[in-house]
Short mmCIF file of C-alpha atoms in Angstrom, two decimals:
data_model
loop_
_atom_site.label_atom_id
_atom_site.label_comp_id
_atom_site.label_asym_id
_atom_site.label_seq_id
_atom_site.Cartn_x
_atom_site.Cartn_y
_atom_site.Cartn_z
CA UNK A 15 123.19 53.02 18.97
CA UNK A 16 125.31 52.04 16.32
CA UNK A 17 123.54 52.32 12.85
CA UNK A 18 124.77 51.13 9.57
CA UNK A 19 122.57 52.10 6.57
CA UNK A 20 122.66 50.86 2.75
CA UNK A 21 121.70 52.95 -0.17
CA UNK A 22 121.93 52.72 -4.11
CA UNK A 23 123.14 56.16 -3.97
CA UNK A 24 123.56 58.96 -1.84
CA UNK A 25 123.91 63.40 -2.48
CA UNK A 26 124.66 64.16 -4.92
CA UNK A 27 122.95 61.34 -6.47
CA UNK A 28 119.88 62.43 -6.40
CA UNK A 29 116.46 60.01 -6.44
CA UNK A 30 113.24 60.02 -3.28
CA UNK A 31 115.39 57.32 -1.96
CA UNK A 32 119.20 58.54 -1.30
CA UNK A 33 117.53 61.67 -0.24
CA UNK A 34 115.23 59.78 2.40
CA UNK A 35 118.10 57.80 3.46
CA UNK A 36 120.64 61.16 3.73
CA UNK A 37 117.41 62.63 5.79
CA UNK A 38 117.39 59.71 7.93
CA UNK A 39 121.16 59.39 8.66
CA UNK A 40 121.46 63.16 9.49
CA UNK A 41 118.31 62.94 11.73
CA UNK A 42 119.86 60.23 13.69
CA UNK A 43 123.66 61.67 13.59
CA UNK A 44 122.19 64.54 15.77
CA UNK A 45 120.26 62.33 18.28
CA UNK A 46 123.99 61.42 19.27
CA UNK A 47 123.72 58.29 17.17
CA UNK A 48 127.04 56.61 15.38
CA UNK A 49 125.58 56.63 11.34
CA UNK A 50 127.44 54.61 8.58
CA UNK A 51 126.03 54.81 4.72
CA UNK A 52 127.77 52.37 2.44
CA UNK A 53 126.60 53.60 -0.98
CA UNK A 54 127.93 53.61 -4.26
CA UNK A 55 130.36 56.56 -5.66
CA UNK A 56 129.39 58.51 -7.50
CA UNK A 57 132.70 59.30 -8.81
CA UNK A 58 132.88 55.59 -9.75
CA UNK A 59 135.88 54.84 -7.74
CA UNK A 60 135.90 54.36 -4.11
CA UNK A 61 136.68 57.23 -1.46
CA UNK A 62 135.26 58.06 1.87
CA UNK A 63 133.32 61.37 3.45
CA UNK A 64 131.60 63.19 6.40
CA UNK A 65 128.15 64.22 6.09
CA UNK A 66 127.00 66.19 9.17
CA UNK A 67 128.08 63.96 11.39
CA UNK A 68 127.53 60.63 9.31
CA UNK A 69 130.56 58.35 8.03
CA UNK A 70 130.03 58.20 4.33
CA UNK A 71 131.45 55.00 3.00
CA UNK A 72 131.38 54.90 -0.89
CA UNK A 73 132.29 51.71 -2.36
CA UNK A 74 132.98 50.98 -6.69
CA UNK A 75 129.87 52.52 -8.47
CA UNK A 76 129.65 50.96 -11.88
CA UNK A 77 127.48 52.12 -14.94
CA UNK A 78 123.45 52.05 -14.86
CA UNK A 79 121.95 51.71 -18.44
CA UNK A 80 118.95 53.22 -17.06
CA UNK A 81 119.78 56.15 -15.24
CA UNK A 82 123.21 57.50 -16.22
CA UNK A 83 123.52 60.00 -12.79
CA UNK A 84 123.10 56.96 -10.29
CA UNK A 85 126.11 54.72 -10.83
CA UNK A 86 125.18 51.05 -9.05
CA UNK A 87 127.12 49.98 -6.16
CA UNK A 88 129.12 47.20 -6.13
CA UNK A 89 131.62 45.38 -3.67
CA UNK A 90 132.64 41.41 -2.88
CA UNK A 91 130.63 39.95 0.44
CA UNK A 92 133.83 39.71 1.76
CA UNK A 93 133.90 43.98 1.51
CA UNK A 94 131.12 44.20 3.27
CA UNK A 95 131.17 41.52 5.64
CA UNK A 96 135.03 43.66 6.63
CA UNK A 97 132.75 46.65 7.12
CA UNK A 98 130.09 45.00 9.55
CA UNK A 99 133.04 43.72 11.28
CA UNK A 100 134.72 46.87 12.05
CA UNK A 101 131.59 49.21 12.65
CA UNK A 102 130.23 46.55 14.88
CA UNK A 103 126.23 48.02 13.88
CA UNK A 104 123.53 47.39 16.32
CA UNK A 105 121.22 48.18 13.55
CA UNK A 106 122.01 47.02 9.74
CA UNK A 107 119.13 48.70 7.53
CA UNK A 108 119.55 48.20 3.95
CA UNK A 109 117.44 50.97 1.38
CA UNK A 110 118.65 48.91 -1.43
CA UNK A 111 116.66 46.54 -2.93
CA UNK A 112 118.96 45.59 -5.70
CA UNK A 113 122.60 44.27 -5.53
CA UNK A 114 123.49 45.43 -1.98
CA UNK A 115 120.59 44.09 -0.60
CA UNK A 116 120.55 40.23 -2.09
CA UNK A 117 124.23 40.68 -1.05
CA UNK A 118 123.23 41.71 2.74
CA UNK A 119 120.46 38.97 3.17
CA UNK A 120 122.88 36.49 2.66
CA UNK A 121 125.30 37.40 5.08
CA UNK A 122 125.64 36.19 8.35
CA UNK A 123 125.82 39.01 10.38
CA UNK A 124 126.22 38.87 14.55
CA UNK A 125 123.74 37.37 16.60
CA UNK A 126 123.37 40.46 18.36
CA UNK A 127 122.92 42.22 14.56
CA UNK A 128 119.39 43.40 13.64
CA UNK A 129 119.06 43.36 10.22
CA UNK A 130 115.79 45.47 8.18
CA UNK A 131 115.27 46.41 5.21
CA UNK A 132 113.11 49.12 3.31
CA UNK A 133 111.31 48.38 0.21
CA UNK A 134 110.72 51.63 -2.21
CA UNK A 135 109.30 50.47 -5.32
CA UNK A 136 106.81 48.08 -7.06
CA UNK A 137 107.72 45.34 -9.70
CA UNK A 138 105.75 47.28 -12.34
CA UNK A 139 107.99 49.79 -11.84
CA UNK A 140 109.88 47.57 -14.78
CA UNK A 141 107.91 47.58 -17.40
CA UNK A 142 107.86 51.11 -17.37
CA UNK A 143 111.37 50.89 -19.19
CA UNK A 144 110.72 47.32 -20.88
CA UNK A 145 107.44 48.28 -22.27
CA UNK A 146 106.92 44.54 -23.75
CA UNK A 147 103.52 44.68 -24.39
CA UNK A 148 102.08 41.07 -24.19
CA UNK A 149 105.56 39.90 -21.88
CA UNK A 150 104.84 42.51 -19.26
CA UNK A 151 102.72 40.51 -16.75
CA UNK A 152 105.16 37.71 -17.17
CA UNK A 153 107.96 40.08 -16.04
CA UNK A 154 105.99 41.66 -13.52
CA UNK A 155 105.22 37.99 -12.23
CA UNK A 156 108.96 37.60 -12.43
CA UNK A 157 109.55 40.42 -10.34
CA UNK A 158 107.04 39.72 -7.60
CA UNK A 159 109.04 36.67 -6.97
CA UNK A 160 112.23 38.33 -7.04
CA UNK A 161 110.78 41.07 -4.37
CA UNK A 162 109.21 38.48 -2.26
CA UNK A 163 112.33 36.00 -2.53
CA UNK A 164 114.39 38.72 -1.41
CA UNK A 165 112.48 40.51 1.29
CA UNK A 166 111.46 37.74 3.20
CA UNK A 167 114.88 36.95 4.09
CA UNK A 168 114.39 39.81 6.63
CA UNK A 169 113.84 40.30 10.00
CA UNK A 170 111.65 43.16 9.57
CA UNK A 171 110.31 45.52 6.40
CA UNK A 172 109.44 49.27 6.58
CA UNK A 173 107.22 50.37 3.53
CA UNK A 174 106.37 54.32 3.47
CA UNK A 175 102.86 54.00 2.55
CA UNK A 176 99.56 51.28 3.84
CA UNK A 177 99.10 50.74 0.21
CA UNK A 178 102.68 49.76 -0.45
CA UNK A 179 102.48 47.31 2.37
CA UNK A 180 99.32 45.82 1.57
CA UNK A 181 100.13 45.24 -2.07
CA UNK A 182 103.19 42.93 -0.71
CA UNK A 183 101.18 41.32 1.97
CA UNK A 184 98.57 40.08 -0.52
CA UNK A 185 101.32 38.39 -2.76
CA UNK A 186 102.87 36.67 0.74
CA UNK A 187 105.27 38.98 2.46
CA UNK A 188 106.06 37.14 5.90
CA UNK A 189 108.29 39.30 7.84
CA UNK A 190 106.94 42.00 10.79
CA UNK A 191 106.24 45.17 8.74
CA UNK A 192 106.15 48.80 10.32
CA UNK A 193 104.54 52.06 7.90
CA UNK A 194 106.73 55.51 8.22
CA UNK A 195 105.63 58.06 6.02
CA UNK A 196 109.05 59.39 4.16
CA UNK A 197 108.03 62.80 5.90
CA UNK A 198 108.33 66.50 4.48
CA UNK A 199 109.74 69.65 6.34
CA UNK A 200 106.70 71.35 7.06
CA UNK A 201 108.25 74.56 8.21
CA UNK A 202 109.97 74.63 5.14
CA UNK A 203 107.80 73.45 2.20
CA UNK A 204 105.10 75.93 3.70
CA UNK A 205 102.06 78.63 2.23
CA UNK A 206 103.07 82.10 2.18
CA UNK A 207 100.55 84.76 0.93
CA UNK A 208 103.99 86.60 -0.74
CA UNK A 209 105.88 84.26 -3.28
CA UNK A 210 108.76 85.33 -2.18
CA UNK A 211 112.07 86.28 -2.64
CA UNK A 212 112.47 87.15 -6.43
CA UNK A 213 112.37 83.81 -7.23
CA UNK A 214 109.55 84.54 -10.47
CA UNK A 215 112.73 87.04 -11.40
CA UNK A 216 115.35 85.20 -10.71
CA UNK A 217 114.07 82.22 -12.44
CA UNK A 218 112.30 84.44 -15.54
CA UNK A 219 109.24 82.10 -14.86
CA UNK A 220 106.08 82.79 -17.34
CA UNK A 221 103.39 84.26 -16.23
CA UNK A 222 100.47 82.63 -14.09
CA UNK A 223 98.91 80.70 -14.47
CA UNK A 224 101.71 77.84 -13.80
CA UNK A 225 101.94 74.10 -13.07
CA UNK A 226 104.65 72.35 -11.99
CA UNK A 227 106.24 69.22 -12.02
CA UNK A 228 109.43 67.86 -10.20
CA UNK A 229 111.33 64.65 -10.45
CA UNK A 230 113.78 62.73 -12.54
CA UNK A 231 113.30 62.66 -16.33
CA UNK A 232 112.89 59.28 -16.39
CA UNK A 233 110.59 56.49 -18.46
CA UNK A 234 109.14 55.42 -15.46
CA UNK A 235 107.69 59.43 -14.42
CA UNK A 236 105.70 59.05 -17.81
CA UNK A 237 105.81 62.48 -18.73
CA UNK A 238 105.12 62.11 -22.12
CA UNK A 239 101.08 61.79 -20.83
CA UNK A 240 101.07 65.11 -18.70
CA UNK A 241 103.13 67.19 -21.95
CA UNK A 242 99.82 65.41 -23.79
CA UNK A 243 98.11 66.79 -21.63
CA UNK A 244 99.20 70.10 -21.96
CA UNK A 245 97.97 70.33 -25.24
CA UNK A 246 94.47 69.46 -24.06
CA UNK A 247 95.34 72.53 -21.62
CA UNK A 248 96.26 75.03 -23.90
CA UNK A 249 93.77 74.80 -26.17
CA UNK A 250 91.57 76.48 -23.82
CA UNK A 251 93.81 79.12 -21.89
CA UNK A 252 97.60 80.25 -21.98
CA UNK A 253 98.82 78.30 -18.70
CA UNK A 254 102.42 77.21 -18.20
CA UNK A 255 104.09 74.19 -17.02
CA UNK A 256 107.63 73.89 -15.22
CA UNK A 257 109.39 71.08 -15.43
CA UNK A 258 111.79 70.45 -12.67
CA UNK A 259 114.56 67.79 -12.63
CA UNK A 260 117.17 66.06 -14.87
CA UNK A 261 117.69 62.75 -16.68
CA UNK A 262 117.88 60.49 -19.46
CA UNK A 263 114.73 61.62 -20.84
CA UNK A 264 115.06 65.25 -21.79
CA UNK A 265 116.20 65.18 -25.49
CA UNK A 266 113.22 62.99 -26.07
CA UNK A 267 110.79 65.14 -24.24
CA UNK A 268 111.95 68.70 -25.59
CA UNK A 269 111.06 66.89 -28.96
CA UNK A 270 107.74 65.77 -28.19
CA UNK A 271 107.38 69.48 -26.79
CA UNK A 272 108.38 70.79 -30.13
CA UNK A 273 106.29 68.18 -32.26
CA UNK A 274 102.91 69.35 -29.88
CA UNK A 275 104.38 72.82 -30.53
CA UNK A 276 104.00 73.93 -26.90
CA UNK A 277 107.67 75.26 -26.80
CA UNK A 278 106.06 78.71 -25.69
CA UNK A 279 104.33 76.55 -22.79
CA UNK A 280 106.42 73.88 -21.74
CA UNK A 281 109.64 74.95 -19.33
CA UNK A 282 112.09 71.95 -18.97
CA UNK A 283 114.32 74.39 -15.50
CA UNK A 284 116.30 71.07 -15.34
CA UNK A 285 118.43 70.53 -11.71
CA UNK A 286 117.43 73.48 -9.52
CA UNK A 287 118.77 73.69 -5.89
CA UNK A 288 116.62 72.34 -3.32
CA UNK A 289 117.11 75.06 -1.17
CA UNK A 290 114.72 77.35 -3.77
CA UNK A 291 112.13 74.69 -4.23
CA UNK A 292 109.84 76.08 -2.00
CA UNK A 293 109.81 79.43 -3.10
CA UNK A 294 109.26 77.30 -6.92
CA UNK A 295 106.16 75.81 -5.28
CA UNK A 296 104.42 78.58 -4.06
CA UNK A 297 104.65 80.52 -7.02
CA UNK A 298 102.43 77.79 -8.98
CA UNK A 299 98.87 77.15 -8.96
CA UNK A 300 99.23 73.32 -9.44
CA UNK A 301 101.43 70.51 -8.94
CA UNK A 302 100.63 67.82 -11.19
CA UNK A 303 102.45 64.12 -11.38
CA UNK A 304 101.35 61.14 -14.02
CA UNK A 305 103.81 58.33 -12.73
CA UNK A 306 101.67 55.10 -12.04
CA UNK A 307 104.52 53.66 -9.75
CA UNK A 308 105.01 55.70 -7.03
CA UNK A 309 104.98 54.74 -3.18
CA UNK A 310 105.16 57.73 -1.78
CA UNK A 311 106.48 60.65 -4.26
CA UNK A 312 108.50 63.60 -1.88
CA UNK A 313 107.45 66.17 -4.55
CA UNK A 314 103.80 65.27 -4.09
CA UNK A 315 104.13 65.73 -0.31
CA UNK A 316 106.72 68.83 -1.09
CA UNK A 317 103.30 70.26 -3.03
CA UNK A 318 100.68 69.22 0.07
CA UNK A 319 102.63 70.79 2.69
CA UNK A 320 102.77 74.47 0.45
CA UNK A 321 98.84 74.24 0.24
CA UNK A 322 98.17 73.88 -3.55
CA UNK A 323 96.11 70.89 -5.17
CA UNK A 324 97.30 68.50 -7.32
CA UNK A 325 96.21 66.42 -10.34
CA UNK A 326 98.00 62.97 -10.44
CA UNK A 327 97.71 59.35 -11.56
CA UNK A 328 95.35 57.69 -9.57
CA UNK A 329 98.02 54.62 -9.13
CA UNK A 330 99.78 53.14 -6.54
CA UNK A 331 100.14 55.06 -3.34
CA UNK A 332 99.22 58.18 -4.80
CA UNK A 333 95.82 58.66 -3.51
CA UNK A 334 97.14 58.72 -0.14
CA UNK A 335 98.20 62.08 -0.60
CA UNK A 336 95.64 63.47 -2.86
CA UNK A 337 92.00 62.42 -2.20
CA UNK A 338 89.90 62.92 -4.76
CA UNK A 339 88.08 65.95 -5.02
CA UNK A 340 89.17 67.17 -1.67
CA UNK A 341 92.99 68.44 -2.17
CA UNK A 342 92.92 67.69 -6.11
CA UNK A 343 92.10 64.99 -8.66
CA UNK A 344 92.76 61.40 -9.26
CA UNK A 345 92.73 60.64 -13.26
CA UNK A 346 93.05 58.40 -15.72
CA UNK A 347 97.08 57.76 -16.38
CA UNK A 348 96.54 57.08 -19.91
CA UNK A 349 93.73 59.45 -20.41
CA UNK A 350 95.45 62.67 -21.20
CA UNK A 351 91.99 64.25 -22.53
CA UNK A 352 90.88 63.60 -18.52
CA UNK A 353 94.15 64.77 -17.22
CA UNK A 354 93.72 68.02 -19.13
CA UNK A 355 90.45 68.52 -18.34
CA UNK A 356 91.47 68.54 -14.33
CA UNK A 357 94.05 70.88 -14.58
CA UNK A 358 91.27 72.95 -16.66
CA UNK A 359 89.14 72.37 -13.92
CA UNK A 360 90.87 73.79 -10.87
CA UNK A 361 92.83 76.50 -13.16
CA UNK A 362 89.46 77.82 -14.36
CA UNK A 363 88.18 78.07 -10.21
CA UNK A 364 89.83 80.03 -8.21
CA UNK A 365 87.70 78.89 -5.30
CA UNK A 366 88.03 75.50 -6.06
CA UNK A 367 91.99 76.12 -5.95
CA UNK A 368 91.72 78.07 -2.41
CA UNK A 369 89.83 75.40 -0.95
CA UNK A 370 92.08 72.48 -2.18
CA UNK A 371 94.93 74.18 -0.99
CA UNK A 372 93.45 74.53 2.51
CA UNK A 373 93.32 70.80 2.34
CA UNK A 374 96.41 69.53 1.24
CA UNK A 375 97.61 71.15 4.28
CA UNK A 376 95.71 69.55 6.27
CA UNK A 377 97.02 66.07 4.86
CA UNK A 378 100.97 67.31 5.18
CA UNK A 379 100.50 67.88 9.12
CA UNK A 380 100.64 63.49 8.83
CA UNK A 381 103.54 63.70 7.56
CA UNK A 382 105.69 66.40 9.44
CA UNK A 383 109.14 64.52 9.29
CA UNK A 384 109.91 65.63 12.81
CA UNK A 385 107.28 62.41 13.17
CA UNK A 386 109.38 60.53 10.70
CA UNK A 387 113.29 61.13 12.24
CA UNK A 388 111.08 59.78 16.10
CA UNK A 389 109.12 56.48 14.86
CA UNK A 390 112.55 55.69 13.03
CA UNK A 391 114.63 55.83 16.31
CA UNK A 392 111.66 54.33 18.16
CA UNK A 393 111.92 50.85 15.64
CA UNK A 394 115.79 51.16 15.97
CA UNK A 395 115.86 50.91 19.68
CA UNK A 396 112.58 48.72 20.00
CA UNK A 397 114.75 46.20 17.50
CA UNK A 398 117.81 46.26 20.01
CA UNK A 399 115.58 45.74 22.75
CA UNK A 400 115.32 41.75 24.05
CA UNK A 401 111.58 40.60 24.26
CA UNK A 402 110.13 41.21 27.94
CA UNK A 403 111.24 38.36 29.74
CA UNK A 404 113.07 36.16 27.43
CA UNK A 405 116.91 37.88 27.83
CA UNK A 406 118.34 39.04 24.01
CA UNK A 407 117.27 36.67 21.17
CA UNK A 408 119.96 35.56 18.73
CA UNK A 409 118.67 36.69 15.15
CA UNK A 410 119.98 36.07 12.26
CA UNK A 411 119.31 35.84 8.35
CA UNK A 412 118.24 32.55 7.34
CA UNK A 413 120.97 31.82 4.37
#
C-alpha cells in the first residue's frame, strides 16, 4: 500500500494532531507500507526528510497569528497535484482541516485514489481565541458550515471519539464515518509502585501532593480557570501543580500566577521531553485538564493509562475518558470554586485516589494503540478493496 498523509505540522511541531499523524505514519512504515507526510516546515522554507522509514515532504510554512511554533502550510494545487502524481498513493488521508484540506477536496485525484479525511476539532474551538461575546454563536454557526461544507466533500471521515462523530452527524455530515481512538502506549504510559528514575530530583519537583497538567499554552486549554482553581486549592492544603508544555500563553499566565500569588504553588516546567513524561505522571496524584474543546486529549489518555484520576471539564469528548465518579470528576468549566473543590476531594482521600486509579486503567486497556496502528491498516486496505462483486469502483471528489 501506498499511503500519502496530510498534516498542519509534523515533530517537532508539536500539537495531539502532528503527533497522532507521526504515530500513524511510523506504525504503518513498519508494516512494510510506502508513507508520505506533506506538512508544513517548520523552518519556513521547504526541504525534505526521513522519519523511520516515512518520506517527510515539507512544503512553505508561513506565519500562524495564533500559535507562533506551528507555521501553516502552504503550496499551489498545482504542488500538490505534482506530488499525487509522482507518489502514485493508493490511500490520500488528509489530518488537515484547514488550507491543505479545502485544497485536497478539490482536486481530482485518480480514479483508483481513495481519498479520507480526519476531523480533530470542533467549531467552538474558535471562539476560544475570538471571545466575541454576543457574535460567538454566529461564528460558531459560521464554522459549522465551513466544517460540514468541507468534510462532506469526502469519501470517508474518521473522528477519534463517538461524541465527536455524533456532534457532526446531528448538524448533517453525509459521508461513511469510522471511530479510532487516537490510542496511548500502554506499556509505556504505565503504574509503577516506584516513581522512578530520579525524575522528582532531576526535575526539583515540590513536594506531594502534586497535580499536573500537560498541553500547549494556548487560549483554547483555558488555563486561566484551573490556576483559579488553584487558589480555591490552596486555601485548604499546600498541594502543587505542574504545568507542562509551551506556547503563546505563558507571559500571561505566570502573571495571573503572580496576581493569585501562588508563585510558591504553580510550576510552569515548559517543553519537557516526551521520553520522561511518564516518569512526570506517576509522580503526581492528579491530572487535571479545563479545555471545553477537546475530542480526544493524548494527555488525558497519557494520565488513564498510568492509573491516576483526573478532574476535567465535563465538555466535549472528555467524559469518554473520565466517567464521573468512577476514574475522577466531571465539573463545571467555568466554575473554578467546583473545580477546586474536586481536586480537594480526591487529594484529601487517599482511598478515593487508589480506587480511581484502578479505574482509569481499566478505561486505557480501550485504547492500547497497538489497537489503533491495526483498525487504521484495516480501513486502508478495506478502502482499496473493490465492493464484493462489482470489480473496483471509480471514486472521486465531487469538485
Amino acid at each position: 500500500m501506498r499511503l500519502m498523509l496530510l498534516s498542519h505540522g509534523y515533530p517537532p511541531t508539536l500539537s495531539g494532531v502532528t503527533l497522532v499523524v507521526q504515530k500513524i505514519a511510523r506504525a504503518m512504515a513498519e508494516r512494510g507500507h510506502a508513507v508520505l507526510v506533506v506538512t508544513a516546515s517548520e523552518k519556513h522554507l521547504p526541504y525534505q526528510a526521513e522519519d523511520q522509514g516515512v518520506h517527510v515532504h515539507r512544503i512553505l510554512g508561513i506565519p500562524n497569528p495564533f500559535w507562533w511554533e506551528g507555521p501553516m502550510p502552504f503550496s499551489l494545487p498545482s504542488t500538490l497535484h505534482r506530488l499525487i502524481d509522482r507518489f502514485q498513493p493508493g490511500v490520500i488521508h488528509t489530518h488537515d482541516n484547514a488550507y491543505q484540506g479545502i485544497l485536497l477536496s478539490r482536486l481530482r485525484c485518480p480514479p483508483s485514489t481513495r481519498v479520507i479525511t480526519s476531523c480533530y476539532t470542533l467549531p467552538s474551538f474558535f471562539t476560544q481565541f475570538t471571545r466575541l461575546g454576543a457574535f460567538e454563536t454566529g461564528i460558531d454557526n459560521l464554522m459549522w458550515n465551513y466544517y460540514l461544507g468541507n468534510l462532506n466533500r469526502y469519501q470517508h471521515v474518521v473522528f477519534c471519539t463517538r461524541t465527536h462523530e455524533q456532534a457532526f452527524k446531528a448538524h448533517g455530515l453525509q459521508p461513511a464515518t469510522t471511530v479510532i481512538s487516537n490510542g496511548v502506549n500502554i506499556q509505556r504510559y504505565c503504574t509503577e509502585k516506584e516513581v522512578n528514575e530520579n525524575i522528582v530530583e532531576r526535575y526539583h519537583l515540590p513536594p506531594s501532593p502534586r497535580l499536573l497538567s500537560v498541553g500547549r499554552l494556548m487560549k483554547d486549554k483555558r488555563l486561566d480557570l484551573l490556576l483559579k482553581a488553584m487558589r480555591v486549592v490552596c486555601d485548604q492544603m499546600d498541594a502543587h501543580l505542574l504545568v507542562v508544555g509551551r506556547g503563546s500563553e505563558h507571559q500571561r499566565l505566570r502573571s495571573l500566577i503572580k496576581k493569585l500569588e501562588l508563585e510558591q504553588n504553580i510550576h510552569l516546567l515548559g517543553y519537557l521531553p516526551e521520553g520522561d513524561l511518564p516518569a512526570i505522571y506517576r509522580a503526581c496524584d492528579l491530572f487535571t485538564i479545563p479545555s471545553m474543546v477537546e475530542v480526544q486529549s493524548i494527555p488525558a489518555l497519557q494520565a488513564v493509562a498510568t492509573g491516576i484520576p483526573i478532574v476535567a471539564a465535563n465538555s466535549a469528548a472528555l467524559p469518554e475518558l473520565v466517567h464521573h465518579g468512577v476514574n475522577g470528576y466531571l465539573v463545571d468549566p467555568t466554575d473554578e470554586a467546583e473545580y477546586g473543590g474536586a481536586i480537594l476531594h480526591i487529594l484529601g482521600n487517599a482511598a478515593e485516589r487508589s480506587r480511581m486509579g484502578w479505574a482509569s486503567l481499566e478505561i486505557a486497556a480501550e485504547h492500547d494503540e497497538t489497537v489503533t496502528f491495526v483498525k487504521y491498516e484495516q480501513l486502508y486496505q478495506g478502502l482499496l478493496e473493490p465492493p464484493a462483486g462489482k470489480g473496483e469502483s471509480k471514486t472521486r471528489l465531487v469538485a
